[in-house]
PDB file of C-alpha atoms in Angstrom:
ATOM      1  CA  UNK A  17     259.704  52.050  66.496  1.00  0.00           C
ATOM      2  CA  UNK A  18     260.952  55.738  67.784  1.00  0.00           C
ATOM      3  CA  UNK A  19     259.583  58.101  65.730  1.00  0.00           C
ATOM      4  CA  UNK A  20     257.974  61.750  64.873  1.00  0.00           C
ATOM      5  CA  UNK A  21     254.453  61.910  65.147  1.00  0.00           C
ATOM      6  CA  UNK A  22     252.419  64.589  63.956  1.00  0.00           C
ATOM      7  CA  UNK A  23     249.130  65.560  64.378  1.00  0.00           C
ATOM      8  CA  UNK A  24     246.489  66.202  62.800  1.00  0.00           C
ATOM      9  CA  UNK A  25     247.481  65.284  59.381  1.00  0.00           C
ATOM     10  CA  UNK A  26     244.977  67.566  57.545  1.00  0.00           C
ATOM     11  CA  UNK A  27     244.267  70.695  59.210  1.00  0.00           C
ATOM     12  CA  UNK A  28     241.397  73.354  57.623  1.00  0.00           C
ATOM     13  CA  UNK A  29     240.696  76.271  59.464  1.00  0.00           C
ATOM     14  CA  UNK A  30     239.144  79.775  58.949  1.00  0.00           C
ATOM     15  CA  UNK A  31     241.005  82.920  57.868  1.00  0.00           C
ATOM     16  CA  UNK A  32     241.993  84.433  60.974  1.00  0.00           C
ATOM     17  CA  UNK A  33     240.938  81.590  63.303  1.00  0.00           C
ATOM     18  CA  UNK A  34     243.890  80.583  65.715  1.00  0.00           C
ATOM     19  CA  UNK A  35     244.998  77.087  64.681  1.00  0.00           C
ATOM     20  CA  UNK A  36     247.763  74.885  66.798  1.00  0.00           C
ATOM     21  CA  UNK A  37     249.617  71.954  65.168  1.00  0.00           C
ATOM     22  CA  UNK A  38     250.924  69.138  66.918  1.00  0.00           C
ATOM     23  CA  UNK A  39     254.613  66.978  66.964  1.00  0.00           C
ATOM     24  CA  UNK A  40     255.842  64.187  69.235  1.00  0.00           C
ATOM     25  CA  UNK A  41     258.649  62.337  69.319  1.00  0.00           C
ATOM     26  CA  UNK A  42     259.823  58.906  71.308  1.00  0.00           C
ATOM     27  CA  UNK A  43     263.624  59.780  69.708  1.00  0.00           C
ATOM     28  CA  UNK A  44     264.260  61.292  73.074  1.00  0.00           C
ATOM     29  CA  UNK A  45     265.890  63.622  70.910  1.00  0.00           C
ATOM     30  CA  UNK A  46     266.976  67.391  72.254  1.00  0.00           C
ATOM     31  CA  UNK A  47     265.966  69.662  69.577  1.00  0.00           C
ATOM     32  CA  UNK A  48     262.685  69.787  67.756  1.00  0.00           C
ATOM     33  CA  UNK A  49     262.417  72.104  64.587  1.00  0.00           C
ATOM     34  CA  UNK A  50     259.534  73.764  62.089  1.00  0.00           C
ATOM     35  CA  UNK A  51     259.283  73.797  59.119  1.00  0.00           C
ATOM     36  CA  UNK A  52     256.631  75.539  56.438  1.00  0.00           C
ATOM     37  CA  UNK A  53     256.428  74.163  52.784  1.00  0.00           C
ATOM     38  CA  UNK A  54     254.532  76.538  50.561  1.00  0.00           C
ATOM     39  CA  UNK A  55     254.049  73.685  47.587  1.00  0.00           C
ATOM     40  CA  UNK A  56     256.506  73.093  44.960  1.00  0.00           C
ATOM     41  CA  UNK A  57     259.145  74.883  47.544  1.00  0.00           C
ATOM     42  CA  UNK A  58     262.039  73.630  49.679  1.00  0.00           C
ATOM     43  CA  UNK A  59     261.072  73.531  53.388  1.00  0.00           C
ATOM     44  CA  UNK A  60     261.827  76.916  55.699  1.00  0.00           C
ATOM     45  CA  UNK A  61     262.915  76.393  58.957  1.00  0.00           C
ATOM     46  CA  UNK A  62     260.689  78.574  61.309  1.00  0.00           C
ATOM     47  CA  UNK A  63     262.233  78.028  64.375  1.00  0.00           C
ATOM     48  CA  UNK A  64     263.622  75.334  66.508  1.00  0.00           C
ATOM     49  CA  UNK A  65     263.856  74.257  70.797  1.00  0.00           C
ATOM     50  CA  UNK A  66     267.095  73.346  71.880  1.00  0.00           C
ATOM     51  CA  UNK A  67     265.947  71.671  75.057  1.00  0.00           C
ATOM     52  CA  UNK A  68     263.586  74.191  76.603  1.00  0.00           C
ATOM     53  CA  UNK A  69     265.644  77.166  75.036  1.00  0.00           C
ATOM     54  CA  UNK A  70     263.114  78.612  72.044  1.00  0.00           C
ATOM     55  CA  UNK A  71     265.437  79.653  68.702  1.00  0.00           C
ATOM     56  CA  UNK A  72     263.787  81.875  66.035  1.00  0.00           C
ATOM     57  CA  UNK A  73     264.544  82.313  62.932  1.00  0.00           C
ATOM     58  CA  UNK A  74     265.285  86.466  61.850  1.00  0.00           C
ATOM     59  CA  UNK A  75     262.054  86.276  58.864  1.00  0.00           C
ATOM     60  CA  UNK A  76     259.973  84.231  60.861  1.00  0.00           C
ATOM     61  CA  UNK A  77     256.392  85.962  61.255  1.00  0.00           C
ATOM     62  CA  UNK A  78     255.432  87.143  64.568  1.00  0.00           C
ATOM     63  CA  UNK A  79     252.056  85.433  63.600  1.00  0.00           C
ATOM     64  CA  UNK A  80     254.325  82.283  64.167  1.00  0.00           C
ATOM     65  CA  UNK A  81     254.774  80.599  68.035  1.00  0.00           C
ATOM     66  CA  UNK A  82     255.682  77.418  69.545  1.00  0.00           C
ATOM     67  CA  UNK A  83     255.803  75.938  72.506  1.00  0.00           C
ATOM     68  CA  UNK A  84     257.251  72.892  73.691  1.00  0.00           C
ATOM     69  CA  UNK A  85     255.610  71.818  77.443  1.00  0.00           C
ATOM     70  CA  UNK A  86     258.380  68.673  77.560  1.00  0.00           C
ATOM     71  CA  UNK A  87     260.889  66.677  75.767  1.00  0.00           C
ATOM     72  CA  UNK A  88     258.719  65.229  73.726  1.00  0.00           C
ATOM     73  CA  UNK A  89     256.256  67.347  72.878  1.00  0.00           C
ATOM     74  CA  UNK A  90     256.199  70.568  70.557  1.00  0.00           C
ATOM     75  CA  UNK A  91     253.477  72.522  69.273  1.00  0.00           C
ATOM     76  CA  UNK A  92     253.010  75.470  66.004  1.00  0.00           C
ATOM     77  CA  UNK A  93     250.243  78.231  67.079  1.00  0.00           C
ATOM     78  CA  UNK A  94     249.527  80.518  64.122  1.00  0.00           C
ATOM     79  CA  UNK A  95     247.782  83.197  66.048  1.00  0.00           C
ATOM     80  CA  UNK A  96     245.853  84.301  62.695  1.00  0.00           C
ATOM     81  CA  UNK A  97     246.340  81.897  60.193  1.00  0.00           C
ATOM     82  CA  UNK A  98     246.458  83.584  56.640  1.00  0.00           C
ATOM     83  CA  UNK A  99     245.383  82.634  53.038  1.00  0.00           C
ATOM     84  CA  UNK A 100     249.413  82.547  52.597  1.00  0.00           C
ATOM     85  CA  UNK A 101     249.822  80.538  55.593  1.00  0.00           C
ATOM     86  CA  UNK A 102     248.763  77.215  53.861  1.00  0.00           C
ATOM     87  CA  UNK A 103     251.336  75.180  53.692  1.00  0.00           C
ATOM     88  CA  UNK A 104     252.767  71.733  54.697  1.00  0.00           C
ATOM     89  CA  UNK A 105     254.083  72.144  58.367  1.00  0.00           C
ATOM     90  CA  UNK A 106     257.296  69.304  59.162  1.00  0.00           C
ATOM     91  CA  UNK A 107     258.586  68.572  62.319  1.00  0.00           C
ATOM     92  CA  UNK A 108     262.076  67.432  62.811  1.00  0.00           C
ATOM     93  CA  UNK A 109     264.407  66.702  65.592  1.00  0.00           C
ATOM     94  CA  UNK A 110     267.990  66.064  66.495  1.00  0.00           C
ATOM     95  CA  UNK A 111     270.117  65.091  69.006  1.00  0.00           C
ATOM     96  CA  UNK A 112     272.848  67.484  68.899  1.00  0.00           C
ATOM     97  CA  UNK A 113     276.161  65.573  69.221  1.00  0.00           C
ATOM     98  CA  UNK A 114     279.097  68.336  68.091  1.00  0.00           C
ATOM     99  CA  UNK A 115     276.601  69.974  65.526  1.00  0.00           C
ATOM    100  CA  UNK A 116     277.192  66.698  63.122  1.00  0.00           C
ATOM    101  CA  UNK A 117     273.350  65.477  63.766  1.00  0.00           C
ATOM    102  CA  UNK A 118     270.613  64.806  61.108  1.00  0.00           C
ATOM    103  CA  UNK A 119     267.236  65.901  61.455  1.00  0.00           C
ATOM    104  CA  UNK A 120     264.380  62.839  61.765  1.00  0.00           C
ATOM    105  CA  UNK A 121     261.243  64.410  60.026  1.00  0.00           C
ATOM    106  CA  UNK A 122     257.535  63.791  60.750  1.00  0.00           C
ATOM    107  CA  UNK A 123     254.778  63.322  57.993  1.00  0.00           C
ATOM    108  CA  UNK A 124     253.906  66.898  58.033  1.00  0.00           C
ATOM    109  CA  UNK A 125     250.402  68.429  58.378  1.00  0.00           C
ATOM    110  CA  UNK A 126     249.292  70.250  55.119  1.00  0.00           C
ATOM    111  CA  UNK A 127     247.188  73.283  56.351  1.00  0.00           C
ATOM    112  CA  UNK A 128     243.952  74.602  54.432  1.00  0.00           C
ATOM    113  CA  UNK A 129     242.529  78.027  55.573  1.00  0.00           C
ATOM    114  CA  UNK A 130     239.611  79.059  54.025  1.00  0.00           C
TER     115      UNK A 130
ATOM    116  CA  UNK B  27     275.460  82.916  54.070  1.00  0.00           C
ATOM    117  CA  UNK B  28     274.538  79.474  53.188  1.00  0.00           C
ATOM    118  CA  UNK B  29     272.379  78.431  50.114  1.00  0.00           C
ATOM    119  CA  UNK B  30     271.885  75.810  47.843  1.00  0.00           C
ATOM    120  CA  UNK B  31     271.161  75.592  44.261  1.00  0.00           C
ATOM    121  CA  UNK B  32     269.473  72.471  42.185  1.00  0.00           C
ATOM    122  CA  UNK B  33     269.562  73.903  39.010  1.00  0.00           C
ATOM    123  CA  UNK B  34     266.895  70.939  37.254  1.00  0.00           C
ATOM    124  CA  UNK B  35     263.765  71.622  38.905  1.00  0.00           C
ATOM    125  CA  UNK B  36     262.114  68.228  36.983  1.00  0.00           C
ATOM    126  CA  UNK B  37     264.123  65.409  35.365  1.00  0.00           C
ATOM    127  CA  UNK B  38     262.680  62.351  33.427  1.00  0.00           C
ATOM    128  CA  UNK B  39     264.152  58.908  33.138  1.00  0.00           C
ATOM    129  CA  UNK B  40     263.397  55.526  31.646  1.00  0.00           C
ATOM    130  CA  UNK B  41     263.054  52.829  34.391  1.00  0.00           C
ATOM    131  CA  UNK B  42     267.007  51.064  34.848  1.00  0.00           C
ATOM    132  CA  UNK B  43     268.607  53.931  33.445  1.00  0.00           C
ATOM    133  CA  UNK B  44     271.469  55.994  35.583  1.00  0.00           C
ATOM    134  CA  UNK B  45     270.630  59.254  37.574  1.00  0.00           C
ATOM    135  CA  UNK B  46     272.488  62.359  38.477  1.00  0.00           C
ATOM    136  CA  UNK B  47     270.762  65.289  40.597  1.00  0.00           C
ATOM    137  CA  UNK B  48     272.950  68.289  40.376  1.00  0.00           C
ATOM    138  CA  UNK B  49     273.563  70.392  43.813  1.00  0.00           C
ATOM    139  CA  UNK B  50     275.531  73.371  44.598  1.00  0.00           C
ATOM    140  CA  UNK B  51     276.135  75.078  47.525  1.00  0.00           C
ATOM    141  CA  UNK B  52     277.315  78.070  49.085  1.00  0.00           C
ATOM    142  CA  UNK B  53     278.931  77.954  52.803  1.00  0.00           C
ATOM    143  CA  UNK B  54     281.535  79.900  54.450  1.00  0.00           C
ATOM    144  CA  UNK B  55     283.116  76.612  56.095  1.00  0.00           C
ATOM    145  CA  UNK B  56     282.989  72.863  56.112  1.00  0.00           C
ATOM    146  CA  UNK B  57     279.549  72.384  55.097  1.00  0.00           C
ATOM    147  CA  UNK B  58     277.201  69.325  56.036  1.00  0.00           C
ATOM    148  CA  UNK B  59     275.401  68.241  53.306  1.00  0.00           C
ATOM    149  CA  UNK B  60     272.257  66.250  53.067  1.00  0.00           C
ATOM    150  CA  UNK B  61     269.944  64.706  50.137  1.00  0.00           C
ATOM    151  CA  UNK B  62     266.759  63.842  51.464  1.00  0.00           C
ATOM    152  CA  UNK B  63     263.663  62.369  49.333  1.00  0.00           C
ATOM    153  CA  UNK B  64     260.196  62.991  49.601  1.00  0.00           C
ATOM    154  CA  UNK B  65     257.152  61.607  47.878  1.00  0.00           C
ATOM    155  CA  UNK B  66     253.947  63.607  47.458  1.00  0.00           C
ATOM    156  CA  UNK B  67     252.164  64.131  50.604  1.00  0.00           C
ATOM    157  CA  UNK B  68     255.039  62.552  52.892  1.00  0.00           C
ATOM    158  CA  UNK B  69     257.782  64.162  55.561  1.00  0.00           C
ATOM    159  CA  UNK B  70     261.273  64.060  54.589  1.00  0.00           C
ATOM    160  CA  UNK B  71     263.532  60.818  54.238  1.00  0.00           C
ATOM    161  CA  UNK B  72     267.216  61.433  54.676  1.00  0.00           C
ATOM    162  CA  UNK B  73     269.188  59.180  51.873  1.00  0.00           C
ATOM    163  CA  UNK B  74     272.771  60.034  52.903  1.00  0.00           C
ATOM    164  CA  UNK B  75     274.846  62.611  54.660  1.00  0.00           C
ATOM    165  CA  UNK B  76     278.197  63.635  54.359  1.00  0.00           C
ATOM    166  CA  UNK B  77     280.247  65.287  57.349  1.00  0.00           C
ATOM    167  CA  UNK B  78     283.990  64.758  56.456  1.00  0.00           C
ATOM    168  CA  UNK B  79     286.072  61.762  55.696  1.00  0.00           C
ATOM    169  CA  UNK B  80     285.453  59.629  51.984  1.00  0.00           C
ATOM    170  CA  UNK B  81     284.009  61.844  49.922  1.00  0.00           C
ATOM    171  CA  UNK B  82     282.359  59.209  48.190  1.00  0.00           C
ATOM    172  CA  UNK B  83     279.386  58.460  50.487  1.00  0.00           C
ATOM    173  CA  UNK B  84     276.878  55.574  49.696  1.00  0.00           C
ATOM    174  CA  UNK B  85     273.419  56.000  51.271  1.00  0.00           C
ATOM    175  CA  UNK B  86     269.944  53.721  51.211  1.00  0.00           C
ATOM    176  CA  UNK B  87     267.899  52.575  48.166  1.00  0.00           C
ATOM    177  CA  UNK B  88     271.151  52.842  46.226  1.00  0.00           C
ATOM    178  CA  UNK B  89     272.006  56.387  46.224  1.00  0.00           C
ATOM    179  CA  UNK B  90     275.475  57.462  46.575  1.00  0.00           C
ATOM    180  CA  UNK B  91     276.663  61.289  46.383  1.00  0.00           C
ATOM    181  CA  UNK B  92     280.065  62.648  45.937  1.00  0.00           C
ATOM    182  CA  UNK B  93     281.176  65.873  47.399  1.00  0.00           C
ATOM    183  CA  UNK B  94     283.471  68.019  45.399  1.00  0.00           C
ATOM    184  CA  UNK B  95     284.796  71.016  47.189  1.00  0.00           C
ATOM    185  CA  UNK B  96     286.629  72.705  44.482  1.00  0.00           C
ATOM    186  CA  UNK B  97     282.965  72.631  42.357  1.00  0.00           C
ATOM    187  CA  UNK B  98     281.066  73.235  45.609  1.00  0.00           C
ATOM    188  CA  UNK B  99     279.051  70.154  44.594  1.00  0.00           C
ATOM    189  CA  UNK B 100     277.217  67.440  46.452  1.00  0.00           C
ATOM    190  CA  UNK B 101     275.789  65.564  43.371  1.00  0.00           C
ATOM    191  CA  UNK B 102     273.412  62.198  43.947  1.00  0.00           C
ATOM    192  CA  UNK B 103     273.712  59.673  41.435  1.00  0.00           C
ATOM    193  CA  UNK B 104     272.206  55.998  41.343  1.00  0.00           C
ATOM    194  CA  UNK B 105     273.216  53.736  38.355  1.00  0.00           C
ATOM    195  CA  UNK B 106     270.139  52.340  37.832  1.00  0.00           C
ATOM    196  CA  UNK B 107     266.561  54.085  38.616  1.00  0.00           C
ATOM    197  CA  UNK B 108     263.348  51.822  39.723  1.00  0.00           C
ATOM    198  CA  UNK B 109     260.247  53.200  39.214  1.00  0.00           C
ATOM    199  CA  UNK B 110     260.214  53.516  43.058  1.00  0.00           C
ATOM    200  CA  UNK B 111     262.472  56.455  43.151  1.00  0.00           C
ATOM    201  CA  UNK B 112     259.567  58.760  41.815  1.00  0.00           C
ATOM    202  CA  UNK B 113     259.774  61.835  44.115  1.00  0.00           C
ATOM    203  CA  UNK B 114     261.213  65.010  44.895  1.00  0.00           C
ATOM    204  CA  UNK B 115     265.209  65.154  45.944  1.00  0.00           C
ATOM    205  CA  UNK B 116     266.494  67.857  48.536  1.00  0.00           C
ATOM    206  CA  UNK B 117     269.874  68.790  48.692  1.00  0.00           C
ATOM    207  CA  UNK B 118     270.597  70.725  51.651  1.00  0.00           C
ATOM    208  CA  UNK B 119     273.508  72.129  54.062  1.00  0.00           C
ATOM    209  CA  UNK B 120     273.502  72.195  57.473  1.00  0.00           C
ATOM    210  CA  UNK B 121     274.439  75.172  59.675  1.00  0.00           C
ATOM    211  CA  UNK B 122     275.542  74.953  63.064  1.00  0.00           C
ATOM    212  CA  UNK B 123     274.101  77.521  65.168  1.00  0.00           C
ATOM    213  CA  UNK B 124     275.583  78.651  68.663  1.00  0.00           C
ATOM    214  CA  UNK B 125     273.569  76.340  70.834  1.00  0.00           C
ATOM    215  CA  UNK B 126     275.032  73.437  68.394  1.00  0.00           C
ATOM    216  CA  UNK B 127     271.571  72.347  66.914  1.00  0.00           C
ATOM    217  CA  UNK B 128     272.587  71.742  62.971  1.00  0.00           C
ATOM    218  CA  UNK B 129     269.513  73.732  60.953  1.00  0.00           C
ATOM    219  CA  UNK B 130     269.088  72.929  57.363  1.00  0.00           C
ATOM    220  CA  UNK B 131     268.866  74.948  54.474  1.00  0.00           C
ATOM    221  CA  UNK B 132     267.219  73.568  51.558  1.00  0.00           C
ATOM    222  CA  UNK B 133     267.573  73.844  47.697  1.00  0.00           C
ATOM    223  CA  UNK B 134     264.530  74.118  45.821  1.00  0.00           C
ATOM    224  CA  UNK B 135     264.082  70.342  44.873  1.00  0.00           C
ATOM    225  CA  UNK B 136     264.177  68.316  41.932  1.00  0.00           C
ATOM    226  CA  UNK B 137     261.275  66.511  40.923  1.00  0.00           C
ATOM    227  CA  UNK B 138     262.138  62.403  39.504  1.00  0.00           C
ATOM    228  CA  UNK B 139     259.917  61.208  36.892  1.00  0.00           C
ATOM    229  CA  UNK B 140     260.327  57.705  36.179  1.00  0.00           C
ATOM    230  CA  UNK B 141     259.015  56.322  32.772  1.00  0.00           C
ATOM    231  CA  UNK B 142     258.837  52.812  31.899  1.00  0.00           C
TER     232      UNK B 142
END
């Protein structure tokens, strides 16, 4: 079945210890998207790849960075993760089609720093 | 600027009674609006969508949602709740940003509990 996949599902890391999050998708889908859940909060979109063209958001923290290496592929870098930086982490893509597209979400990876 | 307001953060039913999550939102022009569902520890499930047309739109497990533009209101109602539908509810509107990519903008949730 096509799908979001994200990797790890868990992630703990250490206060200040660079930590990279995975997503892939077999949608073949053009954008991928971010988003941080703090818990018992709506999801905040980070930032999002339209293609290869990187989109962030205005509040987004410059601790924040993504890449995404090909289509199906994205990755979240927190350069220095943060006690307020745990969170659940969704992916989501879309194939744009006039703007009218819905966004396919992963499981999310809820990340512990210590 | 877009936003969206559930105004019942947590709601309790009895098992086969009817539902009705509240959602307002703010948007500057024809919004896209979105209830998705997610249970603890799980990614986002979209239940329906509405883009123009009926505003009556039926979605899965049930769910159908009427948009009301003179309340700016995209309320999700099922007539009769299984204890299945246990979860948190989204509302959201989409924004369509210059590259055409459709980035969502979520209310604060409203969390189902279903009693027997």
């Amino acid at each position: 079945d096509a799908m979001v996949i994200q990797n790890p599902r868990y992630q703990v890391t250490q206060f200040g210890k660079p930590v990279t999050l995975s997503c892939s998708q077999t949608l073949n889908h053009n954008v991928m998207y971010w988003y941080q859940q703090k818990s018992s909060q709506a999801p905040k979109l980070l930032f999002h790849y339209y293609d290869k063209d990187f989109n962030n958001e205005a509040d987004t923290p410059d601790n924040f960075q993504s890449r995404r290496p090909n289509t199906s592929f994205c990755f979240l870098d927190i350069r220095s993760p943060g006690l307020g930086d745990a969170a659940m982490y969704l992916c989501a893509t879309s194939r744009v089609a006039g703007g009218r597209n819905e966004q396919f979400f992963g499981p999310g990876t809820r990340l512990t720093v210590l | 600027a877009q936003s969206v307001t559930q105004p019942d953060i947590h709601i309790t039913v009895s098992e086969g009674a009817s539902l009705e999550l509240r959602c307002n939102y703010s948007y500057g022009a024809t919004p896209y609006l979105f209830w998705y569902v997610q249970s603890p520890g799980q990614g986002l499930q979209l239940l329906l969508k509405y883009f123009s047309g009926d505003t009556l739109v039926q979605g899965i497990k049930g769910f159908e949602a009427e948009f009301k533009r003179s309340q700016s209101s995209f309320n999700l109602r099922k007539p009769s709740v299984h204890w299945s539908d246990a979860a948190e509810y989204f509302c959201a509107v989409g924004r369509t940003d210059q590259t055409g990519a459709n980035n969502l903008f979520f209310g604060t949730g409203t969390r189902l509990t279903v009693i027997p």
